[in-house]
mmCIF file of C-alpha atoms in Angstrom:
data_model
loop_
_atom_site.group_PDB
_atom_site.id
_atom_site.type_symbol
_atom_site.label_atom_id
_atom_site.label_comp_id
_atom_site.label_asym_id
_atom_site.label_seq_id
_atom_site.Cartn_x
_atom_site.Cartn_y
_atom_site.Cartn_z
ATOM 1 C CA ILE K 2 -42.642 -39.693 -98.544
ATOM 2 C CA VAL K 3 -40.542 -42.504 -97.993
ATOM 3 C CA THR K 4 -37.437 -43.350 -100.257
ATOM 4 C CA LEU K 5 -36.693 -46.975 -100.443
ATOM 5 C CA ALA K 6 -34.770 -49.567 -102.791
ATOM 6 C CA PRO K 7 -37.148 -51.853 -104.572
ATOM 7 C CA GLU K 8 -34.373 -54.637 -104.770
ATOM 8 C CA ARG K 9 -34.247 -55.154 -101.328
ATOM 9 C CA PRO K 10 -36.139 -57.963 -99.544
ATOM 10 C CA ASN K 11 -39.632 -57.536 -99.064
ATOM 11 C CA ALA K 12 -39.873 -54.390 -100.847
ATOM 12 C CA GLY K 13 -42.832 -54.979 -102.988
ATOM 13 C CA ALA K 14 -44.869 -55.935 -99.780
ATOM 14 C CA LEU K 15 -43.757 -52.632 -97.948
ATOM 15 C CA ILE K 16 -44.572 -50.459 -101.165
ATOM 16 C CA ARG K 17 -48.044 -51.799 -100.994
ATOM 17 C CA ARG K 18 -48.614 -51.367 -97.525
ATOM 18 C CA LEU K 19 -47.269 -47.713 -97.329
ATOM 19 C CA SER K 20 -49.225 -46.725 -100.709
ATOM 20 C CA ARG K 21 -52.492 -47.991 -99.206
ATOM 21 C CA ARG K 22 -51.774 -45.873 -96.296
ATOM 22 C CA GLY K 23 -51.335 -42.835 -98.284
ATOM 23 C CA VAL K 24 -47.426 -42.546 -98.194
ATOM 24 C CA ILE K 25 -45.768 -41.634 -101.491
ATOM 25 C CA VAL K 26 -43.097 -44.052 -102.134
ATOM 26 C CA SER K 27 -40.348 -42.922 -104.020
ATOM 27 C CA LEU K 28 -37.392 -45.382 -105.363
ATOM 28 C CA GLY K 29 -34.070 -44.230 -104.574
ATOM 29 C CA HIS K 30 -30.711 -45.287 -103.362
ATOM 30 C CA THR K 31 -30.819 -48.264 -105.345
ATOM 31 C CA ASP K 32 -28.913 -50.633 -107.416
ATOM 32 C CA SER K 33 -32.454 -51.986 -108.869
ATOM 33 C CA THR K 34 -32.847 -53.137 -112.377
ATOM 34 C CA TYR K 35 -35.383 -51.784 -114.953
ATOM 35 C CA ALA K 36 -37.851 -54.838 -114.302
ATOM 36 C CA GLN K 37 -37.593 -54.382 -110.240
ATOM 37 C CA CYS K 38 -38.632 -50.735 -110.991
ATOM 38 C CA VAL K 39 -41.528 -51.667 -113.121
ATOM 39 C CA GLU K 40 -42.766 -54.176 -110.364
ATOM 40 C CA ALA K 41 -42.412 -51.467 -107.606
ATOM 41 C CA VAL K 42 -44.546 -49.054 -109.417
ATOM 42 C CA GLN K 43 -47.149 -51.772 -110.035
ATOM 43 C CA SER K 44 -47.084 -52.302 -106.403
ATOM 44 C CA GLY K 45 -47.622 -48.423 -105.794
ATOM 45 C CA ALA K 46 -44.429 -46.578 -106.116
ATOM 46 C CA THR K 47 -44.932 -43.327 -107.677
ATOM 47 C CA HIS K 48 -41.617 -41.423 -107.746
ATOM 48 C CA LEU K 49 -38.125 -41.518 -107.995
ATOM 49 C CA THR K 50 -35.628 -39.797 -105.496
ATOM 50 C CA HIS K 51 -32.849 -37.711 -106.665
ATOM 51 C CA THR K 52 -33.007 -39.055 -110.379
ATOM 52 C CA PHE K 53 -29.576 -40.397 -111.746
ATOM 53 C CA ASN K 54 -27.733 -39.813 -108.354
ATOM 54 C CA ALA K 55 -27.225 -42.933 -106.114
ATOM 55 C CA MET K 56 -28.869 -45.400 -108.513
ATOM 56 C CA ARG K 57 -27.850 -47.773 -111.077
ATOM 57 C CA GLY K 58 -26.934 -45.798 -114.183
ATOM 58 C CA PHE K 59 -28.190 -46.764 -117.881
ATOM 59 C CA HIS K 60 -26.559 -49.634 -119.760
ATOM 60 C CA HIS K 61 -27.913 -50.456 -122.951
ATOM 61 C CA ARG K 62 -28.531 -54.150 -121.917
ATOM 62 C CA GLU K 63 -29.859 -53.217 -118.371
ATOM 63 C CA PRO K 64 -31.407 -49.784 -118.229
ATOM 64 C CA GLY K 65 -31.902 -49.802 -114.469
ATOM 65 C CA ALA K 66 -33.381 -47.137 -112.373
ATOM 66 C CA ALA K 67 -31.818 -44.254 -114.574
ATOM 67 C CA GLY K 68 -33.503 -45.934 -117.730
ATOM 68 C CA TYR K 69 -36.673 -46.510 -116.002
ATOM 69 C CA ALA K 70 -36.596 -42.674 -115.410
ATOM 70 C CA LEU K 71 -36.486 -41.845 -118.900
ATOM 71 C CA ALA K 72 -38.829 -44.295 -120.126
ATOM 72 C CA SER K 73 -41.672 -44.324 -117.827
ATOM 73 C CA ASP K 74 -44.854 -42.171 -118.214
ATOM 74 C CA SER K 75 -46.115 -42.949 -114.811
ATOM 75 C CA VAL K 76 -43.626 -41.507 -112.051
ATOM 76 C CA PHE K 77 -42.421 -38.215 -111.002
ATOM 77 C CA ARG K 78 -38.661 -37.621 -110.870
ATOM 78 C CA GLU K 79 -36.876 -35.602 -108.313
ATOM 79 C CA LEU K 80 -34.116 -33.544 -109.984
ATOM 80 C CA ILE K 81 -31.105 -32.155 -107.767
ATOM 81 C CA TYR K 82 -30.332 -29.241 -110.386
ATOM 82 C CA ASP K 83 -27.435 -27.478 -108.826
ATOM 83 C CA ARG K 84 -25.443 -28.190 -112.137
ATOM 84 C CA ILE K 85 -23.085 -30.495 -110.055
ATOM 85 C CA HIS K 86 -25.411 -33.520 -109.133
ATOM 86 C CA VAL K 87 -26.623 -33.732 -112.667
ATOM 87 C CA SER K 88 -24.992 -32.291 -115.883
ATOM 88 C CA ASN K 89 -26.963 -30.090 -118.275
ATOM 89 C CA GLU K 90 -27.197 -32.723 -120.838
ATOM 90 C CA ALA K 91 -28.414 -35.430 -118.557
ATOM 91 C CA ALA K 92 -31.388 -32.845 -117.148
ATOM 92 C CA ALA K 93 -32.127 -31.748 -120.647
ATOM 93 C CA LEU K 94 -32.634 -35.730 -121.566
ATOM 94 C CA LEU K 95 -34.571 -36.299 -118.556
ATOM 95 C CA LEU K 96 -36.976 -33.242 -119.367
ATOM 96 C CA LYS K 97 -37.180 -34.246 -123.010
ATOM 97 C CA CYS K 98 -38.257 -37.826 -122.036
ATOM 98 C CA SER K 99 -40.400 -36.796 -119.312
ATOM 99 C CA GLY K 100 -41.784 -33.425 -119.647
ATOM 100 C CA ALA K 101 -41.065 -30.816 -117.260
ATOM 101 C CA GLU K 102 -44.370 -31.420 -115.396
ATOM 102 C CA ARG K 103 -43.055 -34.896 -114.430
ATOM 103 C CA VAL K 104 -39.952 -33.583 -112.926
ATOM 104 C CA ILE K 105 -39.697 -32.191 -109.356
ATOM 105 C CA ALA K 106 -37.060 -29.651 -108.552
ATOM 106 C CA VAL K 107 -35.228 -30.451 -105.332
ATOM 107 C CA SER K 108 -32.058 -29.005 -103.613
ATOM 108 C CA ASP K 109 -30.880 -31.590 -101.724
ATOM 109 C CA GLY K 110 -30.104 -28.752 -99.438
ATOM 110 C CA THR K 111 -28.069 -29.494 -96.244
ATOM 111 C CA MET K 112 -26.963 -27.496 -93.260
ATOM 112 C CA ALA K 113 -24.061 -26.060 -95.668
ATOM 113 C CA MET K 114 -26.495 -23.700 -97.323
ATOM 114 C CA GLY K 115 -25.785 -20.013 -96.763
ATOM 115 C CA MET K 116 -22.269 -21.166 -95.252
ATOM 116 C CA PRO K 117 -19.161 -19.565 -96.956
ATOM 117 C CA SER K 118 -17.421 -21.601 -99.701
ATOM 118 C CA GLY K 119 -14.225 -23.358 -98.177
ATOM 119 C CA SER K 120 -15.727 -23.942 -94.945
ATOM 120 C CA THR K 121 -15.345 -27.387 -93.094
ATOM 121 C CA ILE K 122 -18.270 -29.066 -91.097
ATOM 122 C CA GLN K 123 -19.177 -31.925 -89.382
ATOM 123 C CA MET K 124 -22.529 -33.660 -90.955
ATOM 124 C CA TRP K 125 -23.786 -37.119 -90.115
ATOM 125 C CA GLY K 126 -20.667 -37.855 -88.478
ATOM 126 C CA HIS K 127 -18.278 -36.996 -91.182
ATOM 127 C CA THR K 128 -16.045 -34.016 -91.973
ATOM 128 C CA CYS K 129 -17.519 -32.205 -95.065
ATOM 129 C CA HIS K 130 -16.167 -29.307 -97.194
ATOM 130 C CA VAL K 131 -18.373 -26.653 -98.373
ATOM 131 C CA GLY K 132 -18.226 -25.605 -101.929
ATOM 132 C CA GLU K 133 -20.142 -22.951 -103.703
ATOM 133 C CA LYS K 134 -22.880 -25.049 -104.637
ATOM 134 C CA SER K 135 -22.208 -28.583 -103.272
ATOM 135 C CA VAL K 136 -21.010 -30.324 -100.124
ATOM 136 C CA THR K 137 -18.308 -33.004 -100.342
ATOM 137 C CA LEU K 138 -17.014 -35.566 -98.051
ATOM 138 C CA ALA K 139 -13.414 -34.648 -96.760
ATOM 139 C CA SER K 140 -12.373 -38.355 -96.719
ATOM 140 C CA SER K 141 -13.112 -39.053 -100.385
ATOM 141 C CA GLY K 142 -14.460 -35.964 -102.245
ATOM 142 C CA ALA K 143 -17.815 -37.817 -102.840
ATOM 143 C CA LEU K 144 -20.983 -35.638 -102.971
ATOM 144 C CA ALA K 145 -22.724 -35.461 -99.478
ATOM 145 C CA GLY K 146 -25.405 -32.830 -100.584
ATOM 146 C CA SER K 147 -25.986 -29.531 -101.935
ATOM 147 C CA ALA K 148 -25.299 -26.067 -100.908
ATOM 148 C CA ILE K 149 -28.038 -24.311 -102.941
ATOM 149 C CA THR K 150 -31.758 -23.434 -102.256
ATOM 150 C CA LEU K 151 -34.923 -24.780 -103.844
ATOM 151 C CA LEU K 152 -34.999 -21.195 -105.370
ATOM 152 C CA ASP K 153 -31.659 -21.841 -106.956
ATOM 153 C CA ALA K 154 -32.728 -25.119 -108.297
ATOM 154 C CA PHE K 155 -35.641 -23.290 -109.972
ATOM 155 C CA ARG K 156 -33.546 -20.612 -111.271
ATOM 156 C CA ASN K 157 -31.280 -22.907 -112.686
ATOM 157 C CA LEU K 158 -33.704 -24.871 -114.665
ATOM 158 C CA CYS K 159 -35.434 -21.525 -115.770
ATOM 159 C CA ASP K 160 -32.124 -20.168 -117.219
ATOM 160 C CA ASP K 161 -30.829 -23.454 -118.654
ATOM 161 C CA PHE K 162 -33.885 -24.787 -120.062
ATOM 162 C CA GLY K 163 -36.285 -21.743 -120.724
ATOM 163 C CA LEU K 164 -38.834 -22.985 -117.961
ATOM 164 C CA GLU K 165 -41.134 -20.593 -116.447
ATOM 165 C CA ILE K 166 -42.375 -20.680 -112.824
ATOM 166 C CA ALA K 167 -45.995 -20.008 -112.464
ATOM 167 C CA ILE K 168 -46.929 -18.126 -109.410
#
């Protein structure tokens, strides 16, 4: 899986090349417009990374990548559901628009998983604070990842939305 921003130069050609080679192309960390998302999917992208996070938000005149996540029938959407990265209401909207079968639970887990809340760690050259479920940059307080496991993400989805895990 490769995550890329479709608004970057030559993204369409790279998406076509990667998808022809069997690589899953996921759109993320992007300020792309809705039209750029459409073009990227036509070129072979099939996923959205960390839906709603690090992507252009929804606006009624330019729905961007978040709007594409809500409207598209053709992509899988990753959802970090630690109840911090994405609110319950936004997750509910995504599930309602997409259907649970098109949503992929991810933890965005970092090396902070399992560490005590209140710990300070060095991660990617940054000082970070470990919370109960999240990791934030000490310098700005911005989210730097999650401290939940994938099982926690599934449990949150099941508890909040009545979903069931088929084993």
